[in-house]
Short mmCIF file of C-alpha atoms and ligand atoms in Angstrom, two decimals:
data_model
loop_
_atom_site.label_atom_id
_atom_site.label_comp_id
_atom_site.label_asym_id
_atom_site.label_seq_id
_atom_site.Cartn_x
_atom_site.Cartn_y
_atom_site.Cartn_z
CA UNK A 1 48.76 -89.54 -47.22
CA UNK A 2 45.31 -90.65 -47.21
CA UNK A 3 45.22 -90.11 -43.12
CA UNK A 4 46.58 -86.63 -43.37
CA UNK A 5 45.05 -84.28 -40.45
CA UNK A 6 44.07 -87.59 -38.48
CA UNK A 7 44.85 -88.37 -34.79
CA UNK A 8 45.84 -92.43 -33.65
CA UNK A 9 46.46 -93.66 -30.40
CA UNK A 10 47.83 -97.03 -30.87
CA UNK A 11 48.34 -98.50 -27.09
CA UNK A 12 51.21 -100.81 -26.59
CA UNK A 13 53.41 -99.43 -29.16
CA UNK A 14 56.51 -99.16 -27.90
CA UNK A 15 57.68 -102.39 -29.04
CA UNK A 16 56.23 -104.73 -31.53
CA UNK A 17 53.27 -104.60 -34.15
CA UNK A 18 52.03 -101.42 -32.03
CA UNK A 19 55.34 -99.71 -32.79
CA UNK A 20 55.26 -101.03 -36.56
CA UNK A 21 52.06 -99.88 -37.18
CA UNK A 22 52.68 -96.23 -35.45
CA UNK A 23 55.73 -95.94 -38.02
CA UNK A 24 52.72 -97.31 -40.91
CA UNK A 25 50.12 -94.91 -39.69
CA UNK A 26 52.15 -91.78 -39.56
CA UNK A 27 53.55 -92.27 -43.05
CA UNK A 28 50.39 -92.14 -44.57
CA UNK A 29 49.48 -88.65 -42.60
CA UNK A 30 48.26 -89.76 -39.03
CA UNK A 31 49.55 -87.36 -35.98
CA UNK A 32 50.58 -90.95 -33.70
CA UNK A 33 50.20 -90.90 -30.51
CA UNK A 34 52.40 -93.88 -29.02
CA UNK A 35 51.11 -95.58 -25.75
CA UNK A 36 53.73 -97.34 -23.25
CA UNK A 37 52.31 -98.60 -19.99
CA UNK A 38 55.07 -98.13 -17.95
CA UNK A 39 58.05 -96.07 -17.21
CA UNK A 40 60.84 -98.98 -18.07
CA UNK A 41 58.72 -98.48 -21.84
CA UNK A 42 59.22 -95.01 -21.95
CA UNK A 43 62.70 -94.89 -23.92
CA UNK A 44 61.69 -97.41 -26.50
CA UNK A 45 58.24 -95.32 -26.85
CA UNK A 46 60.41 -91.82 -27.22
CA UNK A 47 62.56 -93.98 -29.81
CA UNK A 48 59.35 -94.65 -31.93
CA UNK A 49 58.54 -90.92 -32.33
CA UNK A 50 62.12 -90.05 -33.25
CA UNK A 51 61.83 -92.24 -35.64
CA UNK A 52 58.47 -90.87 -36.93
CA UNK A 53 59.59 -86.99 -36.56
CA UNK A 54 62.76 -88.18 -38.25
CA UNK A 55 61.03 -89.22 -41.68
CA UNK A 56 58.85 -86.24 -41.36
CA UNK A 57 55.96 -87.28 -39.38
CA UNK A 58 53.96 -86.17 -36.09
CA UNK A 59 53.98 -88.22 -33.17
CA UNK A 60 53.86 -88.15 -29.06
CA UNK A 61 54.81 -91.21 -26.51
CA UNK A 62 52.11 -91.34 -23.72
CA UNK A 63 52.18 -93.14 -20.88
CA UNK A 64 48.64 -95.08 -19.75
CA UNK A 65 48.16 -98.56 -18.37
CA UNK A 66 45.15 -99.56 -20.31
CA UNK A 67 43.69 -101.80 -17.66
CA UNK A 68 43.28 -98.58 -15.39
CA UNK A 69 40.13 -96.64 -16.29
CA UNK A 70 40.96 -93.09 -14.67
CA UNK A 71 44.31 -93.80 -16.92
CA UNK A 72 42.62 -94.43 -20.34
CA UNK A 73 40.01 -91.70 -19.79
CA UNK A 74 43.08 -89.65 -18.83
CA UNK A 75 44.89 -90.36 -22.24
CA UNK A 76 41.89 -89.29 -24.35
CA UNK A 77 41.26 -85.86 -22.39
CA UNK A 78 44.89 -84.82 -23.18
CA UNK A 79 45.07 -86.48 -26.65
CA UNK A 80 41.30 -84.24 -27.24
CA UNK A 81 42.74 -81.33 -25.84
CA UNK A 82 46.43 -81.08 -26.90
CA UNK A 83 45.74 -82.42 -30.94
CA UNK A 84 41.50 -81.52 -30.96
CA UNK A 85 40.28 -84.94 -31.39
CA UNK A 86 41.58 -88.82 -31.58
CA UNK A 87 40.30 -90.44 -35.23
CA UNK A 88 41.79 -93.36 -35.12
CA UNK A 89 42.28 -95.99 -32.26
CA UNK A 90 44.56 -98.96 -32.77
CA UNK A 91 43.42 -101.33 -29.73
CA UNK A 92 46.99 -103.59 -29.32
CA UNK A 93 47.97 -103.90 -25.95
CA UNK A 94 48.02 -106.98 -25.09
CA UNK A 95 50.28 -109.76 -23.51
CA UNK A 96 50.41 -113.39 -22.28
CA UNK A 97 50.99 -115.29 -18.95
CA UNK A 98 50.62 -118.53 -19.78
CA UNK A 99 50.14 -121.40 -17.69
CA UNK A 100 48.83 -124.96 -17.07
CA UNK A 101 44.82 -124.36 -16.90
CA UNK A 102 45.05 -126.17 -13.60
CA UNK A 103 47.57 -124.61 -12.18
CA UNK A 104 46.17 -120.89 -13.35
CA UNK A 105 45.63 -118.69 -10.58
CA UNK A 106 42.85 -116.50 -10.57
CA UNK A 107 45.22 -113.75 -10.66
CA UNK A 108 46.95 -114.79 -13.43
CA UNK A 109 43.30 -115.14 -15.17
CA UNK A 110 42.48 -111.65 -14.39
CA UNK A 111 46.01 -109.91 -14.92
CA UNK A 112 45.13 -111.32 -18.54
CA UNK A 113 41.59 -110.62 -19.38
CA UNK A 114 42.55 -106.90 -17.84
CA UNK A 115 45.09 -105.53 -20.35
CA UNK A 116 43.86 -108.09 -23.35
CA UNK A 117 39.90 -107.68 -22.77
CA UNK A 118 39.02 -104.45 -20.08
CA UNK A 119 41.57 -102.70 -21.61
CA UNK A 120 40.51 -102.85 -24.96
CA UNK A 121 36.57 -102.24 -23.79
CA UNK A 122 37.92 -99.43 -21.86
CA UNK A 123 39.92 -97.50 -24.73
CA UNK A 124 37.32 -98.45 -26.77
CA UNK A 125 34.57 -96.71 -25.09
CA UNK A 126 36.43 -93.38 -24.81
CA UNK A 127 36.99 -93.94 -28.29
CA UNK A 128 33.11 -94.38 -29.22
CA UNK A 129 32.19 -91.18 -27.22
CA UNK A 130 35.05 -89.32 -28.56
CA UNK A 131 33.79 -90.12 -32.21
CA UNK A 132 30.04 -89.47 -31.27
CA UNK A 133 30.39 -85.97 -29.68
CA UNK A 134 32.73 -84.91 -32.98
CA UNK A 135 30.57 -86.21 -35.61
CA UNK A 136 32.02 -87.08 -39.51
CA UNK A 137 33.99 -84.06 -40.61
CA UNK A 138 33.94 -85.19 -44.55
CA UNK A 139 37.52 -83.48 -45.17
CA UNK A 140 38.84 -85.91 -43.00
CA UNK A 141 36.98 -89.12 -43.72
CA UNK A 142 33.25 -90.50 -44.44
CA UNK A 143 33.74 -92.29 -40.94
CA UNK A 144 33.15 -90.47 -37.81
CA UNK A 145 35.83 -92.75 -36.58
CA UNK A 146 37.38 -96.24 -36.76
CA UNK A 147 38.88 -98.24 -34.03
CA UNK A 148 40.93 -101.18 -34.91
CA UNK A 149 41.13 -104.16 -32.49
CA UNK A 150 44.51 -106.39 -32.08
CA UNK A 151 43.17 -109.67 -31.85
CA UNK A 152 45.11 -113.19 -32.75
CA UNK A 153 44.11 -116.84 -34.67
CA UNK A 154 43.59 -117.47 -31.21
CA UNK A 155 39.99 -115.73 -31.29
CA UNK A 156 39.41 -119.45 -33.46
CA UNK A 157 41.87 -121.67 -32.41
CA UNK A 158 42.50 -122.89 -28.94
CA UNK A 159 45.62 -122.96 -27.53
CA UNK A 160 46.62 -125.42 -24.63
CA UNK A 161 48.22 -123.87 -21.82
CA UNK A 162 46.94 -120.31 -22.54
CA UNK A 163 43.67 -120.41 -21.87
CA UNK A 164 43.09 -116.58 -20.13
CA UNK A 165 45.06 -115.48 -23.73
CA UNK A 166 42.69 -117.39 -25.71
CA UNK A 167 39.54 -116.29 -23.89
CA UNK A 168 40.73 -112.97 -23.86
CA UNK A 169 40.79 -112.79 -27.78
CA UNK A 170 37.50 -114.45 -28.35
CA UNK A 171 36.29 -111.87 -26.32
CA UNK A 172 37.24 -109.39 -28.53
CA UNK A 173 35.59 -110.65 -31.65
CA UNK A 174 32.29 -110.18 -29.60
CA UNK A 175 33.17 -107.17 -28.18
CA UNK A 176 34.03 -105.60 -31.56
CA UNK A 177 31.30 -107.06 -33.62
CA UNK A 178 28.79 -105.75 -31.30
CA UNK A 179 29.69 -102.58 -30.89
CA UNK A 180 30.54 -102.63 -34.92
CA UNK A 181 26.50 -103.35 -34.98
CA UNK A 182 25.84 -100.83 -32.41
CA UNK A 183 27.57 -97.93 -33.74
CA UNK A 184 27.34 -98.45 -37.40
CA UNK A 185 24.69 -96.16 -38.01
CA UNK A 186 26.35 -93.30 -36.26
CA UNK A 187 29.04 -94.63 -39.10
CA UNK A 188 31.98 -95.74 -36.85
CA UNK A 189 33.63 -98.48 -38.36
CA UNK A 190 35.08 -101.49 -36.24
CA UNK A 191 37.12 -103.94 -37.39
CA UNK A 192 39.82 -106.69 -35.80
CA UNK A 193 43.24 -107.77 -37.33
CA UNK A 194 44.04 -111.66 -36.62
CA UNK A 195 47.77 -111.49 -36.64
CA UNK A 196 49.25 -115.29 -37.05
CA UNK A 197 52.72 -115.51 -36.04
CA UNK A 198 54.67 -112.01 -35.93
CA UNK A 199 58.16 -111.84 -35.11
CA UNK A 200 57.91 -109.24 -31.79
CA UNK A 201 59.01 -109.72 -28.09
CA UNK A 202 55.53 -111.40 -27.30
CA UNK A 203 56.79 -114.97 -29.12
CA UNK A 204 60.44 -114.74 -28.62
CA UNK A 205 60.39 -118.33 -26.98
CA UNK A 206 58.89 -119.36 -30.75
CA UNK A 207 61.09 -118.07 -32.95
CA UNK A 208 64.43 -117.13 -31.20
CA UNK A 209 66.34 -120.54 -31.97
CA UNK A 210 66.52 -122.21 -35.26
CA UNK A 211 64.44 -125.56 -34.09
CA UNK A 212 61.57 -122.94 -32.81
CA UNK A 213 61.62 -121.60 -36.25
CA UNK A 214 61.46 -124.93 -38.55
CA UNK A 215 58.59 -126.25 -35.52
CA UNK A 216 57.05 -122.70 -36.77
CA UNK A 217 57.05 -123.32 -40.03
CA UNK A 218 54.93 -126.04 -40.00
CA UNK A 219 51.93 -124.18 -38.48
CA UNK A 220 52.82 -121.82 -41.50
CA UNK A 221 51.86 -122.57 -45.26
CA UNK A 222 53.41 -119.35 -46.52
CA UNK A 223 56.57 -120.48 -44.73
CA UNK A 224 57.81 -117.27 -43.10
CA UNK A 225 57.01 -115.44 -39.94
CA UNK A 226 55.57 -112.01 -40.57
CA UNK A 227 56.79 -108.88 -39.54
CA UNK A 228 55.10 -105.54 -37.89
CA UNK A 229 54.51 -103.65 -41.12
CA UNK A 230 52.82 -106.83 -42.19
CA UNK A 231 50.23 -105.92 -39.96
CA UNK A 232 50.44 -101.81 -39.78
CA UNK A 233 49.84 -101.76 -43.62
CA UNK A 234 46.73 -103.35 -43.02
CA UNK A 235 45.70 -101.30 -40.19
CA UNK A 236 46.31 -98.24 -42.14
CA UNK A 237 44.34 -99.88 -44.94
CA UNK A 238 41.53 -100.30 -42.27
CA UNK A 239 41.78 -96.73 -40.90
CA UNK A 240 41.09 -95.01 -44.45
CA UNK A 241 37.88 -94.32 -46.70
CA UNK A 242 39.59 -96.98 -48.85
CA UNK A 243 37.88 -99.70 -46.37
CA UNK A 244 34.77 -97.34 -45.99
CA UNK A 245 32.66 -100.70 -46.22
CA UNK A 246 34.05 -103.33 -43.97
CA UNK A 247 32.46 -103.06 -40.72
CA UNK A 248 32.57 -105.57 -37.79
CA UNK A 249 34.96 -108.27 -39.48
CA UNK A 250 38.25 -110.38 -38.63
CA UNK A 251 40.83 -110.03 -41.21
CA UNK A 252 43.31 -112.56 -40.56
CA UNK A 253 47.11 -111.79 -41.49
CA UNK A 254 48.47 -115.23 -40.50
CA UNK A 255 50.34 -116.39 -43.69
CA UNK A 256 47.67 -119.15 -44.00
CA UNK A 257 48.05 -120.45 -40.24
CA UNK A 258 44.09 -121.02 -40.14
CA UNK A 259 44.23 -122.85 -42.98
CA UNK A 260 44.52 -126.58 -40.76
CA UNK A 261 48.30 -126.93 -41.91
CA UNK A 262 47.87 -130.47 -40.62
CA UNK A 263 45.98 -131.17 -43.80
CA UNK A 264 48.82 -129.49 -46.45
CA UNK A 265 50.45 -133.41 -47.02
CA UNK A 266 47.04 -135.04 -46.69
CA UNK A 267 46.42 -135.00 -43.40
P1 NAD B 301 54.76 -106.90 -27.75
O1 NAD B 301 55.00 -107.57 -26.45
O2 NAD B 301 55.92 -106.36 -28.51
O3 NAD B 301 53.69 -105.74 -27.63
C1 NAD B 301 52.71 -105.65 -26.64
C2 NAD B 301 52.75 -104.25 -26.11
O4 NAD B 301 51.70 -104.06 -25.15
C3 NAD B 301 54.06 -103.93 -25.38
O5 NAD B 301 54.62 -102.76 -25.95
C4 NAD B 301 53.65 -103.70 -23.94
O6 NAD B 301 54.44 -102.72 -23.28
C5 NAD B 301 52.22 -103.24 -24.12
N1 NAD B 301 51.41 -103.39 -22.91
C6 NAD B 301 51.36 -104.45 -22.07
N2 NAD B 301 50.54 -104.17 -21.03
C7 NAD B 301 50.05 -102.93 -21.24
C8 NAD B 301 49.17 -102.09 -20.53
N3 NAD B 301 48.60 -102.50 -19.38
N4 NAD B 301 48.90 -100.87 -21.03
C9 NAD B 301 49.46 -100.43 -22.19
N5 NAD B 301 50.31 -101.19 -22.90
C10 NAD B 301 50.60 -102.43 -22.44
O7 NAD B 301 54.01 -108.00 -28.65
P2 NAD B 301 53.21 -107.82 -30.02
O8 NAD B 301 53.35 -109.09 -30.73
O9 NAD B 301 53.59 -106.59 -30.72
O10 NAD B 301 51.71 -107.73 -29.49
C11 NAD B 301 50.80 -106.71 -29.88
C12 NAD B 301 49.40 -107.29 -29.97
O11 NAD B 301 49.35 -108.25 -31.03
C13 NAD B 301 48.94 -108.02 -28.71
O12 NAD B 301 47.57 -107.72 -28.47
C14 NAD B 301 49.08 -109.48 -29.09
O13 NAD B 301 48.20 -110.31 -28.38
C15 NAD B 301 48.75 -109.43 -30.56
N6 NAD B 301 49.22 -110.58 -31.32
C16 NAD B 301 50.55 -110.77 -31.56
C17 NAD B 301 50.95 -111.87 -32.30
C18 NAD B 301 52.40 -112.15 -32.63
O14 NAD B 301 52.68 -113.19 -33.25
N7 NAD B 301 53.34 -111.31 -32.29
C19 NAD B 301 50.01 -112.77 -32.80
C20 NAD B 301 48.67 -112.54 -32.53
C21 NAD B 301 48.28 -111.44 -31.80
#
């Protein structure tokens, strides 16, 4: 239980790695509270926290579209005022709309960059202020508060036909290592998770027939895809004392995906 008394908001986890790493976080103490965007979301949100409450855990399903500012600013008044304070902030929302660069609207950029890139700046800023006006409350954790950004291999390699997705995940690693720099001393601790190739709704088209598979397995040297807990196990790892010294770094969970596969039969 080494998050026990903790408040998380993980956005986008009503499906997924975010709902994965809600069931991760409460199980090692964290009160979860599970964004949707939407109101189609909102049963497969409520399922997540029955399945939390049912192993014993504390959890709430919230709705917030994290590209909407009065909406994130929204979800951290009532998270402050219903459980105290937020901890923990699991930055995940994110999805694709992919599309041949020249034939990318500017619409289809910006519908992108604003749930993948504003939305994470956004939740992360109500985070940072959150964590600032609270201060560290050492029965809790030596942190005054640790925010954990959902990036992809794709914040280091590029990926034809996606290039809002890519952008919007190289954006992150600058985003998060400068306010890692910025806040450090005030010790907040920001990190990003590089997930490879996890099996969730996002890469369906990838993995969903047995030929997307074995073309999968080739960008893979561990040869298998990875699953949610994969990643929430991490992010758990990330959001304790046990991590208390990694600040402002990528750790990639890609079963070896950025390790140029090309190259595994001598290139
Ligand atoms: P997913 O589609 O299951 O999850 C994305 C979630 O984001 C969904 O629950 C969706 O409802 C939510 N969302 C979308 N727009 C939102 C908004 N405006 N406000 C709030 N929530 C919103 O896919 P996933 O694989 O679980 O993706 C989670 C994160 O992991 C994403 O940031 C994705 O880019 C990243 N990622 C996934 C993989 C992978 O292989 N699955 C690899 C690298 C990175």
């Amino acid at each position: 239980m080494k998050l026990k008394d903790q408040v998380a908001i993980v956005t986008g986890a009503s499906s997924g790695i975010g709902a994965g790493t809600s069931l991760e976080l409460a199980r090692a103490g964290a009160t979860v509270v599970v964004n949707y965007p939407f109101e189609a979301a909102k049963n497969a949100a409520e399922a997540v926290v029955s399945q939390i409450k049912s192993e014993g855990g504390n959890a709430v399903s919230y709705q917030c579209d994290v590209s909407k500012e009065a909406e994130v600013v929204k979800m951290f008044g009532d998270t402050v005022s219903q459980f105290g304070t937020v901890d923990i902030l699991v930055n995940n929302a994110g999805l694709q709309k992919d599309s041949a660069f020249t034939e990318m609207s500017l619409d289809t950029w910006n519908f992108v960059l604003s749930v993948n890139l504003n939305g994470q700046f956004l939740c992360a800023r109500e985070a940072v202020k959150e964590f600032l006006r609270r201060g560290v409350q050492p029965e809790k954790s030596v942190a005054a508060g640790k925010i954990i950004c959902m990036s992809s291999v794709h914040e280091v390699i590029p990926w034809s036909g996606h290039a809002n997705y890519a952008a919007s995940k190289g954006g992150i690693m600058m985003m998060m290592k400068t306010i890692a720099q910025e806040f450090a001393p005030k010790k907040i601790r920001i990190n990003s998770i590089a997930p490879g190739a996890i099996q969730t709704p996002i890469n369906k088209s990838a993995w969903g027939t047995p030929e997307g598979m074995k073309n999968l397995m080739r960008l893979i040297p561990y040869k298998r895809i990875g699953e949610p807990s994969d990643i929430g196990k991490a992010v758990v790892w990330l959001a304790s004392d046990d991590s208390d010294y990694v600040n402002g770094t990528t750790l990639f969970i890609d079963g070896g995906m950025t390790l140029y596969p090309g190259f595994e039969d001598n290139g």
